[in-house]
mmCIF file of C-alpha atoms and ligand atoms in Angstrom:
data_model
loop_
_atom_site.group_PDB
_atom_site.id
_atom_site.type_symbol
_atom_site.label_atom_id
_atom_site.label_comp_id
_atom_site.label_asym_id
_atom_site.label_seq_id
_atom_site.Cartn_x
_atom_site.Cartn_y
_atom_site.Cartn_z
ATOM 1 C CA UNK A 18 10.822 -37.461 15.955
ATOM 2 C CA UNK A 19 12.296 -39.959 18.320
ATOM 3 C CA UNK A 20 10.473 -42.930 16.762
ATOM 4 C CA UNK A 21 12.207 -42.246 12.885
ATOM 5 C CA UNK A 22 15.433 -40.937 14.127
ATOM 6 C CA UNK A 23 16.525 -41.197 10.355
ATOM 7 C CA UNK A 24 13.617 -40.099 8.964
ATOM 8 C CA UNK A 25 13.583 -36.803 6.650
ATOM 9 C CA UNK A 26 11.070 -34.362 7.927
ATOM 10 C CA UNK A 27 8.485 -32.211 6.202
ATOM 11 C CA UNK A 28 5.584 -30.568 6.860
ATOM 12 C CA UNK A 29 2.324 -28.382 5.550
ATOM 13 C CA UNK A 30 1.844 -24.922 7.786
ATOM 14 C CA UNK A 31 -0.905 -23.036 8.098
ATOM 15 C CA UNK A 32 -3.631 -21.583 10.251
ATOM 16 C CA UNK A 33 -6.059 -23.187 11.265
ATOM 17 C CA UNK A 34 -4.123 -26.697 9.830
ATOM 18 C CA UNK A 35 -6.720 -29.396 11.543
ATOM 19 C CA UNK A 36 -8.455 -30.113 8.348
ATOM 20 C CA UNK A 37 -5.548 -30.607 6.388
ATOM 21 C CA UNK A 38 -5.315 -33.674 3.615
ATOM 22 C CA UNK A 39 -1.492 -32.971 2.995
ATOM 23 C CA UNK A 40 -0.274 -35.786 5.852
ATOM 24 C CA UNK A 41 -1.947 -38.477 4.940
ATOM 25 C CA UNK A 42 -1.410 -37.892 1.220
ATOM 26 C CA UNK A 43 2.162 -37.460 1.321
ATOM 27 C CA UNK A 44 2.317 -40.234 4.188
ATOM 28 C CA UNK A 45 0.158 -42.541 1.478
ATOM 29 C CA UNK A 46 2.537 -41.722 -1.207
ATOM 30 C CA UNK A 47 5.985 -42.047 0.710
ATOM 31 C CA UNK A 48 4.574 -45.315 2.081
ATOM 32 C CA UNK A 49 4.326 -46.460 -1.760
ATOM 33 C CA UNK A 50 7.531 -45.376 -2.773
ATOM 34 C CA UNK A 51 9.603 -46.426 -0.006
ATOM 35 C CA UNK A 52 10.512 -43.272 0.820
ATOM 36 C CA UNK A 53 11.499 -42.988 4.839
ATOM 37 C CA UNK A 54 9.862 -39.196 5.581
ATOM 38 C CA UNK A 55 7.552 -38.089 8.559
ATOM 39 C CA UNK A 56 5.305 -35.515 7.138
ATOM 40 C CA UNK A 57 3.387 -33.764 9.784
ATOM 41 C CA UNK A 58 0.431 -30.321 9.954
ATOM 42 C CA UNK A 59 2.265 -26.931 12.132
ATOM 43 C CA UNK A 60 0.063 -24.813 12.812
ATOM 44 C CA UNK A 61 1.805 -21.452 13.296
ATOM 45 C CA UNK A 62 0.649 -18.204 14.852
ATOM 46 C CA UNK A 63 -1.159 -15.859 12.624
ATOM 47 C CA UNK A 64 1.906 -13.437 13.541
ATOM 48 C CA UNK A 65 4.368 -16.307 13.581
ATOM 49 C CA UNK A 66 4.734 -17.798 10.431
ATOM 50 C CA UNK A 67 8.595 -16.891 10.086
ATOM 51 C CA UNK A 68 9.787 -18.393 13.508
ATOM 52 C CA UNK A 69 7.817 -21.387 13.075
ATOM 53 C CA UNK A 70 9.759 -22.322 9.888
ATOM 54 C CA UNK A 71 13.105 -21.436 10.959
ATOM 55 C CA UNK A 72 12.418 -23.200 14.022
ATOM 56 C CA UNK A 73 11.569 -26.363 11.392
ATOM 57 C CA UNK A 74 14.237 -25.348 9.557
ATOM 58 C CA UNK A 75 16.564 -25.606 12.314
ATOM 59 C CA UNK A 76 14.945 -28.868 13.764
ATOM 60 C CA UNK A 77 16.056 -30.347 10.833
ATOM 61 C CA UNK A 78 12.828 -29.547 8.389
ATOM 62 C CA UNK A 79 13.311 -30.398 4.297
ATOM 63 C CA UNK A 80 10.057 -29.416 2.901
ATOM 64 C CA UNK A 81 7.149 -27.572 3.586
ATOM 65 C CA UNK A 82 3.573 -27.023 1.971
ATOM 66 C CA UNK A 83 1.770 -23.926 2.708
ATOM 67 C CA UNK A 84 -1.468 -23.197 2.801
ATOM 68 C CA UNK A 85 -3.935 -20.155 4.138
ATOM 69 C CA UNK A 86 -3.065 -17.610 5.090
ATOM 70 C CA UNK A 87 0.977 -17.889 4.507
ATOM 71 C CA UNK A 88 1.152 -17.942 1.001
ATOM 72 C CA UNK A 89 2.125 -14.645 0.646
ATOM 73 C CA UNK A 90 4.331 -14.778 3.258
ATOM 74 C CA UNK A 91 5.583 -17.671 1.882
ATOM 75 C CA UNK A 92 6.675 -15.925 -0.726
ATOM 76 C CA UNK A 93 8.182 -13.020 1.047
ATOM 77 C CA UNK A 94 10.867 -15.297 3.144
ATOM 78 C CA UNK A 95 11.843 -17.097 -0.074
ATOM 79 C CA UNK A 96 15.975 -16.867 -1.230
ATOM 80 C CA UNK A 97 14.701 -18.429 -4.715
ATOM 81 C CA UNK A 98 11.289 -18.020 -6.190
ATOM 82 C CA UNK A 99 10.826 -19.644 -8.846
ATOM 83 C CA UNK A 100 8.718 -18.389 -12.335
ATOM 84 C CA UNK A 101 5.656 -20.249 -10.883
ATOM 85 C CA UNK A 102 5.815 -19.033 -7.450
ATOM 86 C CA UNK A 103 7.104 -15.213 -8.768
ATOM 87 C CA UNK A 104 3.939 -14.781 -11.274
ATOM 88 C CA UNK A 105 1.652 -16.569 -8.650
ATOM 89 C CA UNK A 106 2.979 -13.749 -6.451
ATOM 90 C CA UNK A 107 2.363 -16.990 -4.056
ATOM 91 C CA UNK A 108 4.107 -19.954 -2.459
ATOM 92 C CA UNK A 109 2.789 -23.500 -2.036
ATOM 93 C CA UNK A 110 5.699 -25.554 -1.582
ATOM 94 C CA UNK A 111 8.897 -24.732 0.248
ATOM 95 C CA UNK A 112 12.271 -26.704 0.113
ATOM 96 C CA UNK A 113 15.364 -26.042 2.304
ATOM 97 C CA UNK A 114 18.871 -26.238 0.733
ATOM 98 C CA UNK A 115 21.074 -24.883 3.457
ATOM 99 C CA UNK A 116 21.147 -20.958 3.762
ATOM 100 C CA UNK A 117 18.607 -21.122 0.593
ATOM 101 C CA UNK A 118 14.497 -21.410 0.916
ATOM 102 C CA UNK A 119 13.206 -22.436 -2.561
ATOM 103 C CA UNK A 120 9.630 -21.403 -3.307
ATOM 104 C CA UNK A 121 7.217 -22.964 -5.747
ATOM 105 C CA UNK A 122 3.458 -23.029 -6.726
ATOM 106 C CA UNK A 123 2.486 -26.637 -8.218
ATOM 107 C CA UNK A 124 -1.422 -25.449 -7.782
ATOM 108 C CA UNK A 125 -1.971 -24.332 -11.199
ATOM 109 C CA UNK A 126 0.317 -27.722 -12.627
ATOM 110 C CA UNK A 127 -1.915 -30.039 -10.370
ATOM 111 C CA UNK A 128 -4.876 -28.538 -11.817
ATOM 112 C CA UNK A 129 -3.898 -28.645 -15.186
ATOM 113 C CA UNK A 130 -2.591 -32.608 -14.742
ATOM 114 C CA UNK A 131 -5.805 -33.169 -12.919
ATOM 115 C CA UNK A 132 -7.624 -32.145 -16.092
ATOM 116 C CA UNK A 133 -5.433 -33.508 -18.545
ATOM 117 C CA UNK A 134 -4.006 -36.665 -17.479
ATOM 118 C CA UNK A 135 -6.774 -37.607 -14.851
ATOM 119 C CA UNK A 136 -10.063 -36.594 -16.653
ATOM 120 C CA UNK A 137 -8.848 -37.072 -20.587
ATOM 121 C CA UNK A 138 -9.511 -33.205 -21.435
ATOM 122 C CA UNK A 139 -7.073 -31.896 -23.281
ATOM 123 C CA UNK A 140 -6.753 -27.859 -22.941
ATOM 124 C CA UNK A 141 -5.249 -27.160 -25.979
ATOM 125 C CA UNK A 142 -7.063 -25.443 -28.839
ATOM 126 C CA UNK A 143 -9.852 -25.276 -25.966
ATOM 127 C CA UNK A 144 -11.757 -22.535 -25.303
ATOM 128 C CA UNK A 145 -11.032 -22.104 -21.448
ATOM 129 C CA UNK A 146 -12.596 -20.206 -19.145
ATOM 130 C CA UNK A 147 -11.795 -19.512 -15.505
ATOM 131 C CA UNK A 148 -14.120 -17.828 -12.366
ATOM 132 C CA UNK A 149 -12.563 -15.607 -9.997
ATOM 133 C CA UNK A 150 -9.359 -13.623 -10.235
ATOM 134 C CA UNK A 151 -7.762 -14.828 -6.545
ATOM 135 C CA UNK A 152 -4.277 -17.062 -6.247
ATOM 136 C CA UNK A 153 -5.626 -19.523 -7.129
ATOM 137 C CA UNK A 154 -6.774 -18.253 -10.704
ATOM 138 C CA UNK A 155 -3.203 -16.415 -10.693
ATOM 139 C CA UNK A 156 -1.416 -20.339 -10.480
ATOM 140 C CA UNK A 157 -3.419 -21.882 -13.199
ATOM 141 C CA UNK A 158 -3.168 -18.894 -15.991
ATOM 142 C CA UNK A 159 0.555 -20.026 -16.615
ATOM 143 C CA UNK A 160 0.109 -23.705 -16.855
ATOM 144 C CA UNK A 161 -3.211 -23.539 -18.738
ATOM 145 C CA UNK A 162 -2.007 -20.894 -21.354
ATOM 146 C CA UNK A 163 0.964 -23.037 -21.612
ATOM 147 C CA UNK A 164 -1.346 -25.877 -23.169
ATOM 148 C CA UNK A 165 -2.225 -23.376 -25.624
ATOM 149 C CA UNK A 166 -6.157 -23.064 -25.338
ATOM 150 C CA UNK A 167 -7.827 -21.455 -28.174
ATOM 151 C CA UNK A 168 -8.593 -18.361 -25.598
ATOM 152 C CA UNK A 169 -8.125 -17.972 -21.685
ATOM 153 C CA UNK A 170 -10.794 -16.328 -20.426
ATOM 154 C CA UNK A 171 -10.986 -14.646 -16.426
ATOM 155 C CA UNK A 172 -14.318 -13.238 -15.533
ATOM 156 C CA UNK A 173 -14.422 -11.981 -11.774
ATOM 157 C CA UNK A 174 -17.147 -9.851 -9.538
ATOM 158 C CA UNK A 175 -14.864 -7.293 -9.893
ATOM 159 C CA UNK A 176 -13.913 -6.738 -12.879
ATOM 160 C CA UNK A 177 -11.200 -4.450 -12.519
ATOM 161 C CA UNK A 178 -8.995 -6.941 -10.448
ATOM 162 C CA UNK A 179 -9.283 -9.714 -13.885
ATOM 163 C CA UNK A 180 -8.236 -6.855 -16.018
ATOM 164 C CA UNK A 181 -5.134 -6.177 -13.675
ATOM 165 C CA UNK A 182 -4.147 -10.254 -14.403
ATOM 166 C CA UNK A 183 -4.279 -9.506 -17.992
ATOM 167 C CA UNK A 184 -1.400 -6.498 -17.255
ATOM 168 C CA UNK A 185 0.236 -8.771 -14.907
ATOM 169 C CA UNK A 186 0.360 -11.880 -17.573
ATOM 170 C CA UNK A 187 0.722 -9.937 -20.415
ATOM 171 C CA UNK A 188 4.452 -10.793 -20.827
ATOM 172 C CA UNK A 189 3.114 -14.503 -20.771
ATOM 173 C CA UNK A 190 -0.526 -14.954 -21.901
ATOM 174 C CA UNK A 191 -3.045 -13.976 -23.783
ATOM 175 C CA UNK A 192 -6.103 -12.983 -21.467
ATOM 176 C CA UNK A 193 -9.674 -12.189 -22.087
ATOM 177 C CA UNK A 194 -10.688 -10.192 -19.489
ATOM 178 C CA UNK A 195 -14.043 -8.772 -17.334
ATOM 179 C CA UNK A 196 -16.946 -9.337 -15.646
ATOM 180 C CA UNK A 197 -19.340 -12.172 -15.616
ATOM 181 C CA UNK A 198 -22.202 -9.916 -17.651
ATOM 182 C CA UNK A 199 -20.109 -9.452 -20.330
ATOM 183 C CA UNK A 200 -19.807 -13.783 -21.432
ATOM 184 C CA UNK A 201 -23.245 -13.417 -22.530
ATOM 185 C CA UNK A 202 -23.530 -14.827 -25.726
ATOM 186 C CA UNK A 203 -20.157 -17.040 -25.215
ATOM 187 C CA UNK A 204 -19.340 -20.537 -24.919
ATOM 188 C CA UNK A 205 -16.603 -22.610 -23.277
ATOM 189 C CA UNK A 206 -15.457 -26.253 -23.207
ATOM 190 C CA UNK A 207 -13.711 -25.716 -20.008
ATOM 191 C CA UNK A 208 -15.216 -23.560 -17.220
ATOM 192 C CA UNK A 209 -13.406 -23.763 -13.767
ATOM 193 C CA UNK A 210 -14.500 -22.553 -10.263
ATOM 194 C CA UNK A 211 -11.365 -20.885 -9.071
ATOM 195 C CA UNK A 212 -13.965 -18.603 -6.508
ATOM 196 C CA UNK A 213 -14.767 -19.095 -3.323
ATOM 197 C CA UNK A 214 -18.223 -19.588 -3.331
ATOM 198 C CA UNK A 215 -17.809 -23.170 -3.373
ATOM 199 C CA UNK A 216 -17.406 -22.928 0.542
ATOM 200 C CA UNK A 217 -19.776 -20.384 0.828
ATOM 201 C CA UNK A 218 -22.549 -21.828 -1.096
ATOM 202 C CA UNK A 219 -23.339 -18.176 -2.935
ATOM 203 C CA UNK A 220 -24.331 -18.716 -6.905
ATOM 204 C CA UNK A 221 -22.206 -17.642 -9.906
ATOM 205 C CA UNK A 222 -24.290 -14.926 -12.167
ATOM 206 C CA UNK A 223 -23.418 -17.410 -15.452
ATOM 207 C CA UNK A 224 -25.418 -16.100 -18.596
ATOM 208 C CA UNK A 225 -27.128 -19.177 -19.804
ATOM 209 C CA UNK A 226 -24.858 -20.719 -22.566
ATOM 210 C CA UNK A 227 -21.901 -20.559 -20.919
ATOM 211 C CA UNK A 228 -21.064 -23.620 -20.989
ATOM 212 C CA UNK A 229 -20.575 -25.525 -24.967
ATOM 213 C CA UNK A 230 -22.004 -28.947 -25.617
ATOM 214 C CA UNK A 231 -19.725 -31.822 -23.617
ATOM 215 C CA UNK A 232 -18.033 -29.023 -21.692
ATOM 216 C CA UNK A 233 -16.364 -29.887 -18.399
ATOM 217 C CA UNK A 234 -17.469 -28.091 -15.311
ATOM 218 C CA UNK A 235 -14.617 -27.882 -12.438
ATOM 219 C CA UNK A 236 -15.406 -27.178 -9.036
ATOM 220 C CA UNK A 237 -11.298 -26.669 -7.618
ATOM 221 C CA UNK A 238 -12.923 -26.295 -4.586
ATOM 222 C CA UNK A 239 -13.219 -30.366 -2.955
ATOM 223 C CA UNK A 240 -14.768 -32.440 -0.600
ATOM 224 C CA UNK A 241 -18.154 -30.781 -0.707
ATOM 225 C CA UNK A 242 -20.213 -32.544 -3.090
ATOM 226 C CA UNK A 243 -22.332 -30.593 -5.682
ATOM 227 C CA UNK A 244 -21.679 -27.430 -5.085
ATOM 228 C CA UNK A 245 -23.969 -24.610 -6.556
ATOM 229 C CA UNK A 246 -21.740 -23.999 -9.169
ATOM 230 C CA UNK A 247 -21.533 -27.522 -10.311
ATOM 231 C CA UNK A 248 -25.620 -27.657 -9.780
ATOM 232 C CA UNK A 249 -25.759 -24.577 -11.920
ATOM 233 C CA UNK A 250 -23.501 -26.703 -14.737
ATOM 234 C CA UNK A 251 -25.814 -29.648 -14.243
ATOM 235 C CA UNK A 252 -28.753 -27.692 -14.576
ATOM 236 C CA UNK A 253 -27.255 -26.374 -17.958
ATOM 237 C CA UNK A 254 -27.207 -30.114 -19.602
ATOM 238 C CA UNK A 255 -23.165 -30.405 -18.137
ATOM 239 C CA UNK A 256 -22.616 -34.101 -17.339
ATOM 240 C CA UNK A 257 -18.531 -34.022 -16.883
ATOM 241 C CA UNK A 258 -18.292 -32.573 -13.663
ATOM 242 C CA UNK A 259 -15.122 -32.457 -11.403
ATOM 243 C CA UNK A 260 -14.116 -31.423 -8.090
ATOM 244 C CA UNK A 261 -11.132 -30.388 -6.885
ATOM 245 C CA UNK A 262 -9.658 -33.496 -5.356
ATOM 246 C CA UNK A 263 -7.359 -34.138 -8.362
ATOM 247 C CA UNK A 264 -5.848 -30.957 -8.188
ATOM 248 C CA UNK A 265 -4.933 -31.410 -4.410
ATOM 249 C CA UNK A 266 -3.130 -34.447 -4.985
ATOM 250 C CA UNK A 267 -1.134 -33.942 -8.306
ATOM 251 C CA UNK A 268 -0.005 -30.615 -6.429
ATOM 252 C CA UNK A 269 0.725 -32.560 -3.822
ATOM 253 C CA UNK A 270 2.559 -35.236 -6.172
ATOM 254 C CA UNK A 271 4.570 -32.101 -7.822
ATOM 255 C CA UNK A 272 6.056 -31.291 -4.583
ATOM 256 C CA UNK A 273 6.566 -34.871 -4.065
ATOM 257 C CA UNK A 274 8.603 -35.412 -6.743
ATOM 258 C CA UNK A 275 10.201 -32.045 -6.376
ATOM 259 C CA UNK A 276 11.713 -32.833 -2.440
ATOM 260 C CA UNK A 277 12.317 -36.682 -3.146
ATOM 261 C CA UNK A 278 13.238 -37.308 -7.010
ATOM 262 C CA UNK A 279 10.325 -39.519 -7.525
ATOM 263 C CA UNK A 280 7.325 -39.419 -8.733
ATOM 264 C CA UNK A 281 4.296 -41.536 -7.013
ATOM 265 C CA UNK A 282 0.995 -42.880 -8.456
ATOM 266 C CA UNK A 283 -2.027 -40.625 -7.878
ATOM 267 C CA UNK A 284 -4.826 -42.503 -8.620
ATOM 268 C CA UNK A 285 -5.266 -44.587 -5.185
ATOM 269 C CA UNK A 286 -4.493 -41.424 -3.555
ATOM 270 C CA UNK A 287 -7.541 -39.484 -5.301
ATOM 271 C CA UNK A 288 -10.006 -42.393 -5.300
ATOM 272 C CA UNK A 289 -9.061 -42.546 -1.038
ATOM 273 C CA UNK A 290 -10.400 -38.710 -1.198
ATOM 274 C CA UNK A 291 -12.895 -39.024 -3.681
ATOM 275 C CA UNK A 292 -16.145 -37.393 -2.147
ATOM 276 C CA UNK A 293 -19.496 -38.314 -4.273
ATOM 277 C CA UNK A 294 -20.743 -35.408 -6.472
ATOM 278 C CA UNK A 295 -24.207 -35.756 -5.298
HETATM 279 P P1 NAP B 19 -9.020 -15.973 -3.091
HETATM 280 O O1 NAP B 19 -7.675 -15.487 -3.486
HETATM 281 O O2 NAP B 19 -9.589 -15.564 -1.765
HETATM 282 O O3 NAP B 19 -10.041 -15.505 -4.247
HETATM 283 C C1 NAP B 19 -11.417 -15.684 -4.065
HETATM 284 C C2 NAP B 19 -12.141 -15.411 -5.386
HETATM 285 O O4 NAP B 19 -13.520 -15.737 -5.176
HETATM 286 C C3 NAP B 19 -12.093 -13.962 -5.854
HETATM 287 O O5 NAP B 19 -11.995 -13.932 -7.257
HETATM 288 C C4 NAP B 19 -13.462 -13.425 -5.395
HETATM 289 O O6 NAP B 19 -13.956 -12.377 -6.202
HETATM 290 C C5 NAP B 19 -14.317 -14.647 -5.610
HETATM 291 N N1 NAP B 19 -15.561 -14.631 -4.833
HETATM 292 C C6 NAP B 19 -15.701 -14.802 -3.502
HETATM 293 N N2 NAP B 19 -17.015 -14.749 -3.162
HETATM 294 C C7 NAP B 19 -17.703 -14.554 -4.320
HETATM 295 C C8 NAP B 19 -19.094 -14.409 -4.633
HETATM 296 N N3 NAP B 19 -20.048 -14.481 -3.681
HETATM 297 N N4 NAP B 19 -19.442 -14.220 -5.925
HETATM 298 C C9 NAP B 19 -18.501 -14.148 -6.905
HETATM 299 N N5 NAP B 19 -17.170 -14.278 -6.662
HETATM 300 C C10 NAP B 19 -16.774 -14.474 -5.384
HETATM 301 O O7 NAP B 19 -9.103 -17.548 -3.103
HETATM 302 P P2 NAP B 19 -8.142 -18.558 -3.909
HETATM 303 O O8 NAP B 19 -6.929 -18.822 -3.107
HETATM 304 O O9 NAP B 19 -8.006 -18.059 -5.290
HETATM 305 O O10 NAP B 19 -9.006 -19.905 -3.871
HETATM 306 C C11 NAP B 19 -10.220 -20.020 -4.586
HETATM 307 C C12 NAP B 19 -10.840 -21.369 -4.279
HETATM 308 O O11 NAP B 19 -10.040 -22.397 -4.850
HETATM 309 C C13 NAP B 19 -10.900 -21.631 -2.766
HETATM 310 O O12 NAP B 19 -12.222 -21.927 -2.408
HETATM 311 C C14 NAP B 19 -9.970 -22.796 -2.540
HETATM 312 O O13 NAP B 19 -10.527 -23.741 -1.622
HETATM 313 C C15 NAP B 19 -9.858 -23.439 -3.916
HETATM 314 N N6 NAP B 19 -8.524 -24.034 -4.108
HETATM 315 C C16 NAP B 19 -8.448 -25.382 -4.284
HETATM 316 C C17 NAP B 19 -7.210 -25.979 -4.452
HETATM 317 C C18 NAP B 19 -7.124 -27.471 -4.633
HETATM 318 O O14 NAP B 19 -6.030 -28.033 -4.464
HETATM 319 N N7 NAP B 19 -8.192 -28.142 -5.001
HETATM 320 C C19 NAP B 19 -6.044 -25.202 -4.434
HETATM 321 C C20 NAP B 19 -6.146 -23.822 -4.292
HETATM 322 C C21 NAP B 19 -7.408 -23.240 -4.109
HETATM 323 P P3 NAP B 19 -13.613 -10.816 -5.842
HETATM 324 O O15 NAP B 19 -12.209 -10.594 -6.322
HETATM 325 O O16 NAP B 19 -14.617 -10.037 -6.617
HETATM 326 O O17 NAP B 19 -13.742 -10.694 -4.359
#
């Protein structure tokens, strides 16, 4: 840190951390708002998550995104969860305020921005559905539900692990709960990809009219072109497709705005890590 003596430090953490977007986007957006930070990628041992960000911490750290696998951890060293980090049960962004570690999850309110504000859909009075029951699903039920959807819906290949969101969220939403075999015969004007199998290429058993005329298929996970599930939409007549690009940098912004009091622009940030869907 020699060369921004002044400079307020952050970070994203994780393991492995090499592919990381989080630098340049936060570099991109502290470069537009004037902001003097250096925002660089740790990557900590897989048993030394802890040390590495007290050792930040004590090196002078602010902030800190986290990503796989320390979001539960994450979560674990925080003094102060807050609601979207405790019902998340995970962290995403960390801030430092002397003894205290402040813990949030801006996934599910990047998402929901990235729909809303970004692609013009507005959730509310939508029917909504969402694939896979992971942490990534568990940081989008609150901020969806709080647009007030016509119905949430999570299916999952396990069924039983959607049905233990609807007990976790019950205080908080209204779920619709199962397996992928029992949408047949419903519709949606939202279906998101909150499963894996965008990296790993597998298919999504769908039953044909899942998705409603003009629905929007999201992909959350980004950077890899059409993946099968947004094939699979395509292939259904869906022609408002998304990855999820928008959601990694209005999370991003949320932190942003959350460490330095300022919001920044997003939309030179996406377009910069806008992959073709094709
Ligand atoms: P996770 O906790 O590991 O959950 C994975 C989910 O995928 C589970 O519901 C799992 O179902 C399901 N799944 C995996 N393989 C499957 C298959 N072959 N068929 C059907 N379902 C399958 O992951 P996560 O943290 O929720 O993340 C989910 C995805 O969202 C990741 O790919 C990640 O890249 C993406 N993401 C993107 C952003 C962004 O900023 N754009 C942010 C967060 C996450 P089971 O429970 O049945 O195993």
């Amino acid at each position: 840190m020699t060369d921004h003596p002044a400079s307020e430090r952050y970070a994203v953490i994780g393991n492995p951390i090499g592919h990381s977007k989080s630098p340049l986007i936060h570099t991109a957006f502290a470069q537009a708002t004037g902001q003097d930070i250096v925002y660089t990628a740790i990557e900590a041992p897989l048993d030394g998550f802890k040390a590495t960000v007290q050792a930040f911490i004590a090196a002078g750290g602010r902030g800190m995104n986290v990503t796989l696998p320390f979001k539960l951890q994450a979560f674990e060293i925080a003094t102060d969860p807050m609601e979207s980090a405790r019902l998340a049960g995970a962290v995403n962004a960390l801030k430092f305020e002397g003894d205290r570690i402040v813990a949030q999850n801006f996934d599910g309110l990047g998402l929901v921005n990235d729909i809303q504000h970004n692609l013009g859909v507005s959730l509310a009075g939508k029917r909504v559905l969402i694939c896979g029951a992971g942490g990534a699903t568990r940081g989008a039920i609150l901020p969806i539900a709080a647009q007030q959807p016509a119905l949430l819906a999570v299916a999952n290949r396990s069924a039983d692990k959607a049905h233990g969101l609807q007990r976790d969220f019950a205080a908080h939403a209204v779920l619709q709960t199962g397996g992928y075999a029992e949408l047949a015969g419903e519709s949606f004007d939202v279906v998101l990809n909150a499963t894996s199998t965008g990296l790993s290429q597998a298919e999504l058993p769908l039953p044909a009219g899942v998705f409603a005329p003009g629905a929007l298929a999201y992909e959350l996970v980004y950077g890899k072109g059409l993946t099968p599930f947004l094939k699979q939409a395509q292939a259904a007549g869906v022609t408002h497709i998304a990855d999820g690009v928008g959601m990694l940098v209005e999370q991003a912004a949320e932190a942003f705005a959350w460490w330095r009091g300022m919001r920044p622009d997003t939309k030179p940030v996406i377009a910069r890590f806008t992959v073709p869907l094709e």
